[in-house]
Amino acid sequence: MYADAETIHRILRDTGETWAVVGLSDNRSRAAYRVAEVLQHFGKRVVPVHPKAERVHGEDGYASLADIPFPVDVVDVFVNSELAGAVADEAVAVGAKAVWFQLGVIDTEAYERTRAAGLDMVMDRCPAIEIPALSR
């Protein structure tokens, strides 16, 4: 319902190469770390966004989307659903082209606001699962 194939493919193929991954830290046991690795494997630039602002996968980290000093194409959200709406609003404010809520991250009001602002959005899906299918 919140992830049609056309939107998924558009984000993964055409929206841009710079992905801000909100919730990405250097904790290798977290899903965000592994998903960011997959995105990099498929040619995406992954920018860590986490309060610790750690360097991860060779990229400098930032404490917030607003702190990133260059344009971001897609904001991939790994925070819990209660915090996700604020991240989506920040993505709109910084001029991102798309927002992607990870598996289990659901906020239908944020989805509606983000789409109304003109951004593509996917909710409750994982790009690391979707992106390998594009090369088939």
Short mmCIF file of C-alpha atoms in Angstrom, two decimals:
data_model
loop_
_atom_site.label_atom_id
_atom_site.label_comp_id
_atom_site.label_asym_id
_atom_site.label_seq_id
_atom_site.Cartn_x
_atom_site.Cartn_y
_atom_site.Cartn_z
CA MET A 1 0.00 0.00 0.00
CA TYR A 2 2.82 2.42 0.83
CA ALA A 3 5.37 0.97 -1.56
CA ASP A 4 4.28 0.53 -5.17
CA ALA A 5 6.83 -0.99 -7.54
CA GLU A 6 7.00 2.10 -9.74
CA THR A 7 7.93 4.38 -6.82
CA ILE A 8 10.46 1.88 -5.47
CA HIS A 9 12.17 1.59 -8.85
CA ARG A 10 12.12 5.36 -9.43
CA ILE A 11 13.80 6.02 -6.07
CA LEU A 12 16.41 3.29 -6.51
CA ARG A 13 17.19 4.01 -10.17
CA ASP A 14 16.50 7.66 -10.87
CA THR A 15 16.22 9.77 -7.73
CA GLY A 16 19.91 10.19 -7.06
CA GLU A 17 23.00 8.65 -5.58
CA THR A 18 23.27 10.38 -2.19
CA TRP A 19 21.39 8.60 0.60
CA ALA A 20 21.30 10.01 4.12
CA VAL A 21 20.78 7.05 6.45
CA VAL A 22 19.19 8.31 9.65
CA GLY A 23 20.11 6.06 12.55
CA LEU A 24 23.35 4.79 10.98
CA SER A 25 26.18 4.35 13.47
CA ASP A 26 29.34 2.23 13.50
CA ASN A 27 27.47 -0.56 15.33
CA ARG A 28 27.98 -3.49 12.96
CA SER A 29 25.18 -5.51 14.55
CA ARG A 30 22.49 -2.99 13.57
CA ALA A 31 20.41 -3.34 10.42
CA ALA A 32 21.27 0.21 9.34
CA TYR A 33 24.95 -0.72 9.13
CA ARG A 34 24.27 -3.72 6.89
CA VAL A 35 21.72 -1.93 4.68
CA ALA A 36 24.14 0.97 4.16
CA GLU A 37 26.76 -1.55 3.07
CA VAL A 38 24.38 -2.97 0.46
CA LEU A 39 23.50 0.51 -0.81
CA GLN A 40 27.21 1.31 -1.21
CA HIS A 41 27.74 -1.97 -3.05
CA PHE A 42 25.13 -0.81 -5.56
CA GLY A 43 26.84 2.56 -6.06
CA LYS A 44 24.99 4.79 -3.64
CA ARG A 45 26.81 7.34 -1.50
CA VAL A 46 25.74 6.69 2.09
CA VAL A 47 25.81 9.57 4.57
CA PRO A 48 25.48 8.58 8.25
CA VAL A 49 23.04 10.65 10.31
CA HIS A 50 23.14 9.90 14.02
CA PRO A 51 23.48 11.99 17.19
CA LYS A 52 27.05 10.65 17.58
CA ALA A 53 27.96 11.90 14.06
CA GLU A 54 30.35 8.97 13.59
CA ARG A 55 32.31 8.19 10.45
CA VAL A 56 30.82 5.00 8.96
CA HIS A 57 31.66 3.12 5.75
CA GLY A 58 34.25 5.78 4.89
CA GLU A 59 31.78 8.69 5.08
CA ASP A 60 31.68 11.48 7.64
CA GLY A 61 28.64 11.42 9.88
CA TYR A 62 26.32 14.27 10.81
CA ALA A 63 24.12 14.78 13.86
CA SER A 64 21.10 15.82 11.77
CA LEU A 65 19.97 16.19 8.17
CA ALA A 66 20.28 19.97 8.53
CA ASP A 67 24.00 19.58 9.33
CA ILE A 68 24.81 17.92 5.99
CA PRO A 69 26.58 20.58 3.87
CA PHE A 70 25.58 19.15 0.47
CA PRO A 71 22.35 18.03 -1.21
CA VAL A 72 20.77 14.73 -0.20
CA ASP A 73 18.62 12.80 -2.66
CA VAL A 74 17.02 10.13 -0.46
CA VAL A 75 16.54 9.98 3.30
CA ASP A 76 16.48 6.39 4.57
CA VAL A 77 14.94 6.25 8.05
CA PHE A 78 16.00 3.71 10.70
CA VAL A 79 14.42 5.34 13.75
CA ASN A 80 11.32 4.10 15.52
CA SER A 81 7.93 5.07 14.16
CA GLU A 82 7.30 7.67 16.88
CA LEU A 83 10.34 9.67 15.70
CA ALA A 84 10.05 9.00 11.98
CA GLY A 85 7.54 11.75 11.18
CA ALA A 86 9.89 14.46 12.41
CA VAL A 87 12.66 13.00 10.23
CA ALA A 88 10.36 13.02 7.19
CA ASP A 89 9.52 16.67 7.88
CA GLU A 90 13.22 17.49 8.14
CA ALA A 91 13.81 15.67 4.83
CA VAL A 92 11.25 17.93 3.18
CA ALA A 93 12.87 20.99 4.79
CA VAL A 94 16.36 20.15 3.48
CA GLY A 95 15.11 19.55 -0.05
CA ALA A 96 15.44 15.77 -0.31
CA LYS A 97 13.72 14.17 -3.29
CA ALA A 98 12.49 11.03 -1.51
CA VAL A 99 12.01 9.44 1.90
CA TRP A 100 12.27 5.74 2.64
CA PHE A 101 10.94 4.33 5.94
CA GLN A 102 12.53 0.98 6.74
CA LEU A 103 10.73 -2.25 7.60
CA GLY A 104 8.58 -1.69 10.66
CA VAL A 105 8.78 2.10 10.47
CA ILE A 106 5.23 3.27 9.89
CA ASP A 107 3.68 6.72 10.18
CA THR A 108 0.77 7.21 7.79
CA GLU A 109 0.40 10.91 8.62
CA ALA A 110 4.07 11.51 7.80
CA TYR A 111 3.59 9.55 4.57
CA GLU A 112 0.69 11.82 3.57
CA ARG A 113 2.58 15.02 4.49
CA THR A 114 5.68 13.93 2.61
CA ARG A 115 3.75 12.97 -0.52
CA ALA A 116 1.76 16.23 -0.32
CA ALA A 117 5.09 18.10 -0.28
CA GLY A 118 5.93 16.46 -3.62
CA LEU A 119 8.44 13.84 -2.49
CA ASP A 120 8.36 10.18 -3.39
CA MET A 121 8.01 7.99 -0.34
CA VAL A 122 8.19 4.31 0.52
CA MET A 123 7.19 2.98 3.92
CA ASP A 124 7.76 -0.37 5.67
CA ARG A 125 10.18 -1.71 3.04
CA CYS A 126 13.93 -2.23 2.83
CA PRO A 127 16.05 -0.95 -0.08
CA ALA A 128 18.62 -3.69 0.55
CA ILE A 129 15.92 -6.21 -0.29
CA GLU A 130 14.57 -4.24 -3.26
CA ILE A 131 17.76 -3.02 -4.99
CA PRO A 132 19.20 -6.45 -5.98
CA ALA A 133 15.98 -7.17 -7.86
CA LEU A 134 16.64 -4.22 -10.18
CA SER A 135 19.60 -5.98 -11.76
CA ARG A 136 17.61 -9.11 -12.61
#
